[in-house]
PDB file of C-alpha atoms and ligand atoms in Angstrom:
ATOM      1  CA  MET A 615      84.595 130.893 -23.126  1.00  0.00           C
ATOM      2  CA  ALA A 616      85.532 127.431 -24.368  1.00  0.00           C
ATOM      3  CA  ASN A 617      82.671 125.732 -26.127  1.00  0.00           C
ATOM      4  CA  PRO A 618      80.961 122.823 -24.298  1.00  0.00           C
ATOM      5  CA  CYS A 619      82.373 120.167 -26.605  1.00  0.00           C
ATOM      6  CA  GLN A 620      85.896 121.385 -25.865  1.00  0.00           C
ATOM      7  CA  LEU A 621      85.179 121.266 -22.149  1.00  0.00           C
ATOM      8  CA  VAL A 622      83.932 117.678 -22.375  1.00  0.00           C
ATOM      9  CA  TRP A 623      87.024 116.776 -24.400  1.00  0.00           C
ATOM     10  CA  GLN A 624      89.341 118.468 -21.902  1.00  0.00           C
ATOM     11  CA  TYR A 625      87.568 116.664 -19.069  1.00  0.00           C
ATOM     12  CA  ARG A 626      88.072 113.289 -20.736  1.00  0.00           C
ATOM     13  CA  LEU A 627      91.723 114.160 -21.461  1.00  0.00           C
ATOM     14  CA  SER A 628      92.346 114.893 -17.786  1.00  0.00           C
ATOM     15  CA  ILE A 629      90.894 111.478 -16.862  1.00  0.00           C
ATOM     16  CA  SER A 630      93.178 109.792 -19.431  1.00  0.00           C
ATOM     17  CA  LEU A 631      96.182 111.629 -18.007  1.00  0.00           C
ATOM     18  CA  THR A 632      95.219 110.491 -14.508  1.00  0.00           C
ATOM     19  CA  ALA A 633      95.025 106.892 -15.735  1.00  0.00           C
ATOM     20  CA  ALA A 634      98.436 107.191 -17.438  1.00  0.00           C
ATOM     21  CA  THR A 635      99.944 108.682 -14.285  1.00  0.00           C
ATOM     22  CA  LEU A 636      98.535 105.860 -12.163  1.00  0.00           C
ATOM     23  CA  GLY A 637      99.997 103.329 -14.586  1.00  0.00           C
ATOM     24  CA  PHE A 638     103.385 105.047 -14.252  1.00  0.00           C
ATOM     25  CA  ILE A 639     103.131 105.060 -10.455  1.00  0.00           C
ATOM     26  CA  ALA A 640     102.247 101.346 -10.504  1.00  0.00           C
ATOM     27  CA  SER A 641     105.322 100.492 -12.627  1.00  0.00           C
ATOM     28  CA  LEU A 642     107.478 102.689 -10.383  1.00  0.00           C
ATOM     29  CA  SER A 643     106.059 100.861  -7.354  1.00  0.00           C
ATOM     30  CA  VAL A 644     107.142  97.543  -8.859  1.00  0.00           C
ATOM     31  CA  SER A 645     110.714  98.884  -9.224  1.00  0.00           C
ATOM     32  CA  VAL A 646     110.693 100.238  -5.670  1.00  0.00           C
ATOM     33  CA  ALA A 647     109.291  96.950  -4.356  1.00  0.00           C
ATOM     34  CA  ARG A 648     112.106  95.108  -6.130  1.00  0.00           C
ATOM     35  CA  SER A 649     114.755  97.333  -4.541  1.00  0.00           C
ATOM     36  CA  VAL A 650     113.419  97.238  -0.966  1.00  0.00           C
ATOM     37  CA  ASN A 651     112.026  93.719  -0.666  1.00  0.00           C
ATOM     38  CA  PRO A 652     114.791  91.209   0.216  1.00  0.00           C
ATOM     39  CA  LYS A 653     112.723  88.371  -1.283  1.00  0.00           C
ATOM     40  CA  LEU A 654     113.168  90.012  -4.662  1.00  0.00           C
ATOM     41  CA  ALA A 655     116.951  90.502  -4.421  1.00  0.00           C
ATOM     42  CA  ILE A 656     119.305  89.096  -7.091  1.00  0.00           C
ATOM     43  CA  PRO A 657     120.516  85.550  -6.106  1.00  0.00           C
ATOM     44  CA  SER A 658     123.874  85.168  -4.412  1.00  0.00           C
ATOM     45  CA  PRO A 659     126.717  84.267  -6.847  1.00  0.00           C
ATOM     46  CA  ASN A 660     127.903  81.613  -4.324  1.00  0.00           C
ATOM     47  CA  LEU A 661     124.945  79.354  -5.095  1.00  0.00           C
ATOM     48  CA  ASN A 662     125.511  76.414  -7.454  1.00  0.00           C
ATOM     49  CA  GLN A 663     123.634  76.267 -10.758  1.00  0.00           C
ATOM     50  CA  GLN A 664     120.728  74.147  -9.477  1.00  0.00           C
ATOM     51  CA  GLU A 665     120.333  76.209  -6.299  1.00  0.00           C
ATOM     52  CA  ARG A 666     120.465  79.385  -8.367  1.00  0.00           C
ATOM     53  CA  SER A 667     117.859  78.064 -10.761  1.00  0.00           C
ATOM     54  CA  THR A 668     115.530  77.049  -7.894  1.00  0.00           C
ATOM     55  CA  SER A 669     116.152  80.327  -6.147  1.00  0.00           C
ATOM     56  CA  GLN A 670     115.376  82.312  -9.325  1.00  0.00           C
ATOM     57  CA  SER A 671     112.223  80.324  -9.924  1.00  0.00           C
ATOM     58  CA  LEU A 672     110.994  81.064  -6.398  1.00  0.00           C
ATOM     59  CA  GLN A 673     111.918  84.714  -6.775  1.00  0.00           C
ATOM     60  CA  ILE A 674     110.129  85.011 -10.110  1.00  0.00           C
ATOM     61  CA  LYS A 675     107.021  83.500  -8.545  1.00  0.00           C
ATOM     62  CA  GLY A 676     107.314  85.983  -5.677  1.00  0.00           C
ATOM     63  CA  LEU A 677     107.923  88.832  -8.059  1.00  0.00           C
ATOM     64  CA  LEU A 678     104.963  87.924 -10.237  1.00  0.00           C
ATOM     65  CA  GLY A 679     102.803  87.671  -7.122  1.00  0.00           C
ATOM     66  CA  GLU A 680     103.926  91.096  -6.012  1.00  0.00           C
ATOM     67  CA  GLU A 681     103.458  92.661  -9.441  1.00  0.00           C
ATOM     68  CA  GLN A 682     100.065  91.026  -9.763  1.00  0.00           C
ATOM     69  CA  ASP A 683      99.114  92.485  -6.404  1.00  0.00           C
ATOM     70  CA  ILE A 684     100.214  95.976  -7.447  1.00  0.00           C
ATOM     71  CA  TYR A 685      98.480  95.602 -10.810  1.00  0.00           C
ATOM     72  CA  GLU A 686      95.232  94.512  -9.144  1.00  0.00           C
ATOM     73  CA  LYS A 687      95.438  97.411  -6.695  1.00  0.00           C
ATOM     74  CA  MET A 688      95.957  99.748  -9.650  1.00  0.00           C
ATOM     75  CA  LEU A 689      92.866  98.334 -11.401  1.00  0.00           C
ATOM     76  CA  VAL A 690      90.788  98.797  -8.251  1.00  0.00           C
ATOM     77  CA  HIS A 691      92.071 102.371  -8.030  1.00  0.00           C
ATOM     78  CA  LEU A 692      91.220 103.073 -11.688  1.00  0.00           C
ATOM     79  CA  ALA A 693      87.736 101.573 -11.237  1.00  0.00           C
ATOM     80  CA  GLU A 694      87.262 103.809  -8.193  1.00  0.00           C
ATOM     81  CA  GLU A 695      88.397 106.822 -10.232  1.00  0.00           C
ATOM     82  CA  GLU A 696      85.963 105.896 -13.018  1.00  0.00           C
ATOM     83  CA  ALA A 697      83.192 105.459 -10.440  1.00  0.00           C
ATOM     84  CA  LYS A 698      84.012 108.895  -9.009  1.00  0.00           C
ATOM     85  CA  ARG A 699      83.813 110.382 -12.497  1.00  0.00           C
ATOM     86  CA  LEU A 700      80.452 108.713 -13.109  1.00  0.00           C
ATOM     87  CA  THR A 701      79.235 109.643  -9.628  1.00  0.00           C
ATOM     88  CA  PHE A 702      78.898 113.302 -10.415  1.00  0.00           C
ATOM     89  CA  SER A 703      76.798 115.665  -8.327  1.00  0.00           C
ATOM     90  CA  VAL A 704      73.814 117.053 -10.155  1.00  0.00           C
ATOM     91  CA  PRO A 705      74.299 120.831 -10.357  1.00  0.00           C
ATOM     92  CA  VAL A 706      71.971 122.549  -7.860  1.00  0.00           C
ATOM     93  CA  GLU A 707      69.835 124.091 -10.601  1.00  0.00           C
ATOM     94  CA  PHE A 708      68.811 120.592 -11.781  1.00  0.00           C
ATOM     95  CA  GLN A 709      68.379 118.888  -8.387  1.00  0.00           C
ATOM     96  CA  GLY A 710      64.794 117.813  -7.822  1.00  0.00           C
ATOM     97  CA  LYS A 711      63.849 118.967 -11.332  1.00  0.00           C
ATOM     98  CA  THR A 712      62.439 117.193 -14.390  1.00  0.00           C
ATOM     99  CA  ILE A 713      64.509 117.660 -17.542  1.00  0.00           C
ATOM    100  CA  HIS A 714      63.584 116.915 -21.155  1.00  0.00           C
ATOM    101  CA  SER A 715      66.573 118.577 -22.810  1.00  0.00           C
ATOM    102  CA  ARG A 716      69.064 121.306 -22.093  1.00  0.00           C
ATOM    103  CA  VAL A 717      69.394 124.459 -24.127  1.00  0.00           C
ATOM    104  CA  LEU A 718      73.028 125.497 -24.183  1.00  0.00           C
ATOM    105  CA  LYS A 719      74.610 128.793 -25.081  1.00  0.00           C
ATOM    106  CA  ASP A 720      75.059 129.187 -28.844  1.00  0.00           C
ATOM    107  CA  ASN A 721      72.914 126.057 -29.333  1.00  0.00           C
ATOM    108  CA  ALA A 722      75.975 123.802 -28.951  1.00  0.00           C
ATOM    109  CA  LYS A 723      75.354 120.619 -30.928  1.00  0.00           C
ATOM    110  CA  VAL A 724      75.577 118.004 -28.230  1.00  0.00           C
ATOM    111  CA  ILE A 725      73.170 115.091 -27.849  1.00  0.00           C
ATOM    112  CA  ALA A 726      72.659 112.314 -25.294  1.00  0.00           C
ATOM    113  CA  LEU A 727      71.665 108.775 -26.246  1.00  0.00           C
ATOM    114  CA  THR A 728      69.826 106.966 -23.441  1.00  0.00           C
ATOM    115  CA  PHE A 729      69.024 103.253 -23.147  1.00  0.00           C
ATOM    116  CA  ASP A 730      66.306 101.989 -20.800  1.00  0.00           C
ATOM    117  CA  ASP A 731      65.200  98.723 -19.174  1.00  0.00           C
ATOM    118  CA  GLY A 732      68.495  96.779 -19.301  1.00  0.00           C
ATOM    119  CA  PRO A 733      70.900  95.247 -18.823  1.00  0.00           C
ATOM    120  CA  SER A 734      69.822  92.468 -21.157  1.00  0.00           C
ATOM    121  CA  SER A 735      72.019  89.589 -22.301  1.00  0.00           C
ATOM    122  CA  GLN A 736      70.318  89.705 -25.727  1.00  0.00           C
ATOM    123  CA  THR A 737      70.864  93.383 -26.505  1.00  0.00           C
ATOM    124  CA  THR A 738      73.226  95.183 -24.130  1.00  0.00           C
ATOM    125  CA  PRO A 739      76.473  93.520 -25.348  1.00  0.00           C
ATOM    126  CA  GLN A 740      75.617  94.436 -28.953  1.00  0.00           C
ATOM    127  CA  VAL A 741      74.769  98.010 -27.991  1.00  0.00           C
ATOM    128  CA  LEU A 742      78.031  98.290 -26.019  1.00  0.00           C
ATOM    129  CA  ASP A 743      80.010  96.978 -29.007  1.00  0.00           C
ATOM    130  CA  ILE A 744      78.456  99.538 -31.352  1.00  0.00           C
ATOM    131  CA  LEU A 745      79.029 102.392 -28.892  1.00  0.00           C
ATOM    132  CA  LYS A 746      82.659 101.352 -28.429  1.00  0.00           C
ATOM    133  CA  ARG A 747      83.218 101.092 -32.195  1.00  0.00           C
ATOM    134  CA  GLU A 748      81.674 104.519 -32.749  1.00  0.00           C
ATOM    135  CA  ASN A 749      83.464 106.020 -29.725  1.00  0.00           C
ATOM    136  CA  VAL A 750      80.173 107.185 -28.232  1.00  0.00           C
ATOM    137  CA  LYS A 751      79.355 107.398 -24.513  1.00  0.00           C
ATOM    138  CA  ALA A 752      75.709 106.952 -23.562  1.00  0.00           C
ATOM    139  CA  THR A 753      73.520 106.743 -20.467  1.00  0.00           C
ATOM    140  CA  PHE A 754      71.842 103.536 -19.291  1.00  0.00           C
ATOM    141  CA  PHE A 755      68.710 103.733 -17.113  1.00  0.00           C
ATOM    142  CA  VAL A 756      68.799 100.314 -15.531  1.00  0.00           C
ATOM    143  CA  VAL A 757      66.104  98.243 -13.806  1.00  0.00           C
ATOM    144  CA  GLY A 758      67.195  96.883 -10.398  1.00  0.00           C
ATOM    145  CA  LYS A 759      65.838  93.344 -10.736  1.00  0.00           C
ATOM    146  CA  THR A 760      67.518  93.071 -14.150  1.00  0.00           C
ATOM    147  CA  VAL A 761      70.813  94.377 -12.776  1.00  0.00           C
ATOM    148  CA  LYS A 762      70.605  91.625 -10.165  1.00  0.00           C
ATOM    149  CA  THR A 763      70.475  88.929 -12.855  1.00  0.00           C
ATOM    150  CA  HIS A 764      73.202  90.549 -15.018  1.00  0.00           C
ATOM    151  CA  PRO A 765      75.820  91.946 -12.616  1.00  0.00           C
ATOM    152  CA  GLN A 766      78.705  91.486 -15.061  1.00  0.00           C
ATOM    153  CA  LEU A 767      76.926  93.475 -17.773  1.00  0.00           C
ATOM    154  CA  MET A 768      76.263  96.217 -15.242  1.00  0.00           C
ATOM    155  CA  LYS A 769      79.983  96.326 -14.421  1.00  0.00           C
ATOM    156  CA  GLN A 770      80.873  96.329 -18.119  1.00  0.00           C
ATOM    157  CA  ILE A 771      78.620  99.324 -18.810  1.00  0.00           C
ATOM    158  CA  VAL A 772      80.430 101.307 -16.105  1.00  0.00           C
ATOM    159  CA  ALA A 773      83.901 100.045 -17.056  1.00  0.00           C
ATOM    160  CA  GLU A 774      83.298 101.277 -20.609  1.00  0.00           C
ATOM    161  CA  GLY A 775      82.608 104.782 -19.339  1.00  0.00           C
ATOM    162  CA  HIS A 776      78.853 105.085 -19.747  1.00  0.00           C
ATOM    163  CA  ALA A 777      76.675 106.949 -17.272  1.00  0.00           C
ATOM    164  CA  ILE A 778      74.090 105.174 -15.139  1.00  0.00           C
ATOM    165  CA  GLY A 779      70.581 106.190 -14.144  1.00  0.00           C
ATOM    166  CA  ASN A 780      68.037 104.587 -11.818  1.00  0.00           C
ATOM    167  CA  HIS A 781      64.898 103.188 -13.517  1.00  0.00           C
ATOM    168  CA  THR A 782      63.285 101.540 -10.420  1.00  0.00           C
ATOM    169  CA  TRP A 783      63.547  97.953  -9.222  1.00  0.00           C
ATOM    170  CA  ASN A 784      60.407  96.443 -10.770  1.00  0.00           C
ATOM    171  CA  HIS A 785      59.450  98.778 -13.642  1.00  0.00           C
ATOM    172  CA  HIS A 786      55.764  98.846 -12.713  1.00  0.00           C
ATOM    173  CA  TYR A 787      53.283 101.563 -13.715  1.00  0.00           C
ATOM    174  CA  HIS A 788      50.898 101.598 -10.732  1.00  0.00           C
ATOM    175  CA  GLN A 789      50.504 104.169  -7.973  1.00  0.00           C
ATOM    176  CA  TYR A 790      53.192 104.067  -5.271  1.00  0.00           C
ATOM    177  CA  SER A 791      53.000 105.008  -1.604  1.00  0.00           C
ATOM    178  CA  PRO A 792      55.988 107.074  -0.430  1.00  0.00           C
ATOM    179  CA  SER A 793      57.531 104.005   1.256  1.00  0.00           C
ATOM    180  CA  ALA A 794      56.999 101.801  -1.824  1.00  0.00           C
ATOM    181  CA  ALA A 795      58.543 104.503  -4.029  1.00  0.00           C
ATOM    182  CA  ALA A 796      61.494 104.728  -1.644  1.00  0.00           C
ATOM    183  CA  HIS A 797      61.946 100.958  -1.851  1.00  0.00           C
ATOM    184  CA  GLU A 798      61.915 101.011  -5.683  1.00  0.00           C
ATOM    185  CA  LEU A 799      64.593 103.687  -5.912  1.00  0.00           C
ATOM    186  CA  GLU A 800      66.764 102.864  -2.927  1.00  0.00           C
ATOM    187  CA  THR A 801      67.131  99.110  -3.510  1.00  0.00           C
ATOM    188  CA  THR A 802      68.161  99.824  -7.100  1.00  0.00           C
ATOM    189  CA  ALA A 803      70.575 102.584  -6.068  1.00  0.00           C
ATOM    190  CA  THR A 804      72.143 100.335  -3.415  1.00  0.00           C
ATOM    191  CA  LEU A 805      72.700  97.456  -5.837  1.00  0.00           C
ATOM    192  CA  ILE A 806      74.213  99.739  -8.502  1.00  0.00           C
ATOM    193  CA  HIS A 807      76.554 101.156  -5.875  1.00  0.00           C
ATOM    194  CA  GLN A 808      77.522  97.738  -4.494  1.00  0.00           C
ATOM    195  CA  LEU A 809      78.346  96.399  -7.960  1.00  0.00           C
ATOM    196  CA  THR A 810      80.026  99.403  -9.529  1.00  0.00           C
ATOM    197  CA  GLY A 811      80.817 102.045  -6.910  1.00  0.00           C
ATOM    198  CA  VAL A 812      78.581 104.489  -8.793  1.00  0.00           C
ATOM    199  CA  LYS A 813      76.094 106.587  -6.832  1.00  0.00           C
ATOM    200  CA  THR A 814      73.710 107.817  -9.473  1.00  0.00           C
ATOM    201  CA  ALA A 815      71.720 111.018  -9.101  1.00  0.00           C
ATOM    202  CA  LEU A 816      69.729 110.465 -12.325  1.00  0.00           C
ATOM    203  CA  PHE A 817      66.253 108.928 -12.320  1.00  0.00           C
ATOM    204  CA  ARG A 818      63.862 108.071 -15.125  1.00  0.00           C
ATOM    205  CA  PRO A 819      60.324 106.904 -14.295  1.00  0.00           C
ATOM    206  CA  PRO A 820      59.040 103.808 -16.146  1.00  0.00           C
ATOM    207  CA  ALA A 821      56.962 104.805 -19.208  1.00  0.00           C
ATOM    208  CA  GLY A 822      57.697 108.433 -18.324  1.00  0.00           C
ATOM    209  CA  ILE A 823      54.835 108.455 -15.778  1.00  0.00           C
ATOM    210  CA  LEU A 824      55.287 111.586 -13.699  1.00  0.00           C
ATOM    211  CA  ASN A 825      52.367 111.376 -11.247  1.00  0.00           C
ATOM    212  CA  ASN A 826      52.352 107.924  -9.608  1.00  0.00           C
ATOM    213  CA  GLY A 827      54.516 108.720  -6.582  1.00  0.00           C
ATOM    214  CA  LEU A 828      57.937 107.771  -7.990  1.00  0.00           C
ATOM    215  CA  VAL A 829      58.892 111.174  -9.352  1.00  0.00           C
ATOM    216  CA  SER A 830      57.734 113.047  -6.252  1.00  0.00           C
ATOM    217  CA  TYR A 831      60.011 110.801  -4.170  1.00  0.00           C
ATOM    218  CA  ALA A 832      62.875 111.319  -6.642  1.00  0.00           C
ATOM    219  CA  HIS A 833      62.394 115.105  -6.539  1.00  0.00           C
ATOM    220  CA  GLN A 834      62.365 115.024  -2.746  1.00  0.00           C
ATOM    221  CA  LYS A 835      65.679 113.131  -2.801  1.00  0.00           C
ATOM    222  CA  LYS A 836      67.147 115.714  -5.207  1.00  0.00           C
ATOM    223  CA  TYR A 837      67.470 113.327  -8.140  1.00  0.00           C
ATOM    224  CA  ALA A 838      67.438 114.930 -11.573  1.00  0.00           C
ATOM    225  CA  VAL A 839      64.429 113.303 -13.278  1.00  0.00           C
ATOM    226  CA  ILE A 840      65.478 112.704 -16.857  1.00  0.00           C
ATOM    227  CA  MET A 841      62.842 112.483 -19.579  1.00  0.00           C
ATOM    228  CA  TRP A 842      63.593 112.875 -23.303  1.00  0.00           C
ATOM    229  CA  SER A 843      63.111 115.245 -26.215  1.00  0.00           C
ATOM    230  CA  ALA A 844      63.082 112.580 -28.955  1.00  0.00           C
ATOM    231  CA  ASP A 845      61.330 109.206 -28.681  1.00  0.00           C
ATOM    232  CA  THR A 846      62.479 106.615 -31.230  1.00  0.00           C
ATOM    233  CA  LYS A 847      59.431 104.496 -30.248  1.00  0.00           C
ATOM    234  CA  ASP A 848      61.647 101.422 -30.374  1.00  0.00           C
ATOM    235  CA  TRP A 849      59.460 100.127 -27.511  1.00  0.00           C
ATOM    236  CA  GLN A 850      56.901  99.263 -30.219  1.00  0.00           C
ATOM    237  CA  SER A 851      59.242  96.341 -31.115  1.00  0.00           C
ATOM    238  CA  HIS A 852      57.477  94.357 -33.834  1.00  0.00           C
ATOM    239  CA  ARG A 853      55.265  97.215 -35.042  1.00  0.00           C
ATOM    240  CA  ILE A 854      58.099  99.600 -35.886  1.00  0.00           C
ATOM    241  CA  THR A 855      60.518  99.425 -38.811  1.00  0.00           C
ATOM    242  CA  VAL A 856      64.209 100.311 -38.580  1.00  0.00           C
ATOM    243  CA  PRO A 857      63.904 103.343 -40.947  1.00  0.00           C
ATOM    244  CA  LYS A 858      60.889 104.629 -38.978  1.00  0.00           C
ATOM    245  CA  LEU A 859      62.798 104.264 -35.702  1.00  0.00           C
ATOM    246  CA  ILE A 860      65.652 106.370 -37.119  1.00  0.00           C
ATOM    247  CA  ASP A 861      63.196 108.934 -38.555  1.00  0.00           C
ATOM    248  CA  ASN A 862      61.483 109.255 -35.177  1.00  0.00           C
ATOM    249  CA  ALA A 863      64.794 110.210 -33.578  1.00  0.00           C
ATOM    250  CA  LEU A 864      65.860 112.593 -36.345  1.00  0.00           C
ATOM    251  CA  GLU A 865      62.471 114.345 -36.610  1.00  0.00           C
ATOM    252  CA  ASP A 866      62.792 115.630 -33.057  1.00  0.00           C
ATOM    253  CA  VAL A 867      66.559 115.954 -32.794  1.00  0.00           C
ATOM    254  CA  GLN A 868      67.747 119.258 -31.316  1.00  0.00           C
ATOM    255  CA  PRO A 869      70.932 120.624 -29.731  1.00  0.00           C
ATOM    256  CA  GLY A 870      71.058 119.620 -26.064  1.00  0.00           C
ATOM    257  CA  GLY A 871      68.462 116.910 -26.718  1.00  0.00           C
ATOM    258  CA  ILE A 872      67.981 113.511 -25.110  1.00  0.00           C
ATOM    259  CA  ILE A 873      67.074 110.506 -27.282  1.00  0.00           C
ATOM    260  CA  LEU A 874      65.051 107.597 -25.852  1.00  0.00           C
ATOM    261  CA  LEU A 875      66.129 104.065 -26.819  1.00  0.00           C
ATOM    262  CA  HIS A 876      65.868 100.654 -25.131  1.00  0.00           C
ATOM    263  CA  ASP A 877      68.399  97.879 -24.558  1.00  0.00           C
ATOM    264  CA  GLY A 878      66.028  95.741 -22.481  1.00  0.00           C
ATOM    265  CA  GLY A 879      62.404  94.925 -21.779  1.00  0.00           C
ATOM    266  CA  GLY A 880      61.709  92.920 -24.947  1.00  0.00           C
ATOM    267  CA  ASP A 881      62.972  92.250 -28.459  1.00  0.00           C
ATOM    268  CA  ARG A 882      65.289  95.189 -29.204  1.00  0.00           C
ATOM    269  CA  SER A 883      66.843  93.842 -32.412  1.00  0.00           C
ATOM    270  CA  LYS A 884      65.481  96.855 -34.348  1.00  0.00           C
ATOM    271  CA  THR A 885      67.304  99.181 -31.946  1.00  0.00           C
ATOM    272  CA  VAL A 886      70.553  97.289 -32.558  1.00  0.00           C
ATOM    273  CA  GLN A 887      70.026  97.456 -36.332  1.00  0.00           C
ATOM    274  CA  ALA A 888      69.181 101.164 -36.279  1.00  0.00           C
ATOM    275  CA  LEU A 889      71.888 102.351 -33.885  1.00  0.00           C
ATOM    276  CA  PRO A 890      74.935 102.534 -36.220  1.00  0.00           C
ATOM    277  CA  LYS A 891      72.972 104.431 -38.877  1.00  0.00           C
ATOM    278  CA  LEU A 892      71.443 106.784 -36.313  1.00  0.00           C
ATOM    279  CA  ILE A 893      74.888 107.586 -34.869  1.00  0.00           C
ATOM    280  CA  THR A 894      76.352 108.135 -38.356  1.00  0.00           C
ATOM    281  CA  GLU A 895      73.498 110.463 -39.323  1.00  0.00           C
ATOM    282  CA  LEU A 896      73.840 112.485 -36.107  1.00  0.00           C
ATOM    283  CA  LYS A 897      77.616 112.768 -36.599  1.00  0.00           C
ATOM    284  CA  GLN A 898      77.038 113.971 -40.168  1.00  0.00           C
ATOM    285  CA  ARG A 899      74.712 116.643 -38.798  1.00  0.00           C
ATOM    286  CA  GLY A 900      77.548 117.850 -36.561  1.00  0.00           C
ATOM    287  CA  TYR A 901      76.424 116.424 -33.231  1.00  0.00           C
ATOM    288  CA  GLN A 902      78.805 115.347 -30.474  1.00  0.00           C
ATOM    289  CA  PHE A 903      77.644 112.694 -28.039  1.00  0.00           C
ATOM    290  CA  VAL A 904      77.598 113.301 -24.306  1.00  0.00           C
ATOM    291  CA  THR A 905      76.243 111.375 -21.338  1.00  0.00           C
ATOM    292  CA  VAL A 906      73.302 112.909 -19.486  1.00  0.00           C
ATOM    293  CA  SER A 907      75.684 113.669 -16.593  1.00  0.00           C
ATOM    294  CA  GLU A 908      77.939 115.590 -18.968  1.00  0.00           C
ATOM    295  CA  LEU A 909      74.955 117.359 -20.542  1.00  0.00           C
ATOM    296  CA  LEU A 910      73.881 118.677 -17.123  1.00  0.00           C
ATOM    297  CA  ASP A 911      77.434 119.526 -16.103  1.00  0.00           C
ATOM    298  CA  ILE A 912      78.454 121.593 -19.134  1.00  0.00           C
ATOM    299  CA  PRO A 913      78.913 125.187 -17.933  1.00  0.00           C
ATOM    300  CA  ASP A 914      76.433 127.483 -19.644  1.00  0.00           C
TER     301      ASP A 914
HETATM  302 ZN1   ZN B  18      61.439 101.622 -19.001  1.00  0.00          ZN
END
């Protein structure tokens, strides 16, 4: 059997090939549009120079408009494809379950970085830059009311291929009635879907509280409730040092593990400082990075 890392790689390759094919189809469509649309025909040789020039100018404008239209349609299609990829179905064995890590056959060295409480204009762009530079895909557990104030960042996270999880609308810690829990999850899920096309089946309760009504609702709705196996404790903000944050992650690192980080909810400058070194150290230890969706979807 192919190892899980190969499968993830093959999966990403197939998405790239789809994108390339769509690009080819779009360019072919432009050629076809040119050949069948009379507005785009070559100007008549009987026209004088000025008429020809005016005619060409109009045709170029028309052509650009048409190409732009096709290009925009292609982008919408690619975004839909990306959304489909990110909108994976949680395998049945994980639906309605709480997961801290996943033990894979042969202890395959894959790891998932997760970022909670964003998007934040202070931290999320820096985190996205680092992840892009390091070619790492992560999972963002976003807070609904924060998504509402940063819709572009939300779209950017998805456009850059990261997975999305639901982290409630308000990020409160109190007890929830079933209807209040439903409101917290559903309003967030609806906004994520409206903005990005992603329907997420991942949920993480604020502060990891498992017994205040949120998780029971999530289980009932067949969400996979995603906890973590390594806590960097970056939520301690001012009290934690960058080396300690990295040590916290590495102390508990394990194949199939999930690492807890934050890109919102306070001053996360230590997280930003620690992230490149943490990624480098994990790569040196032989880990490959996967999203939580990929972690759950790797065949065992
Ligand atoms: Zn949180």
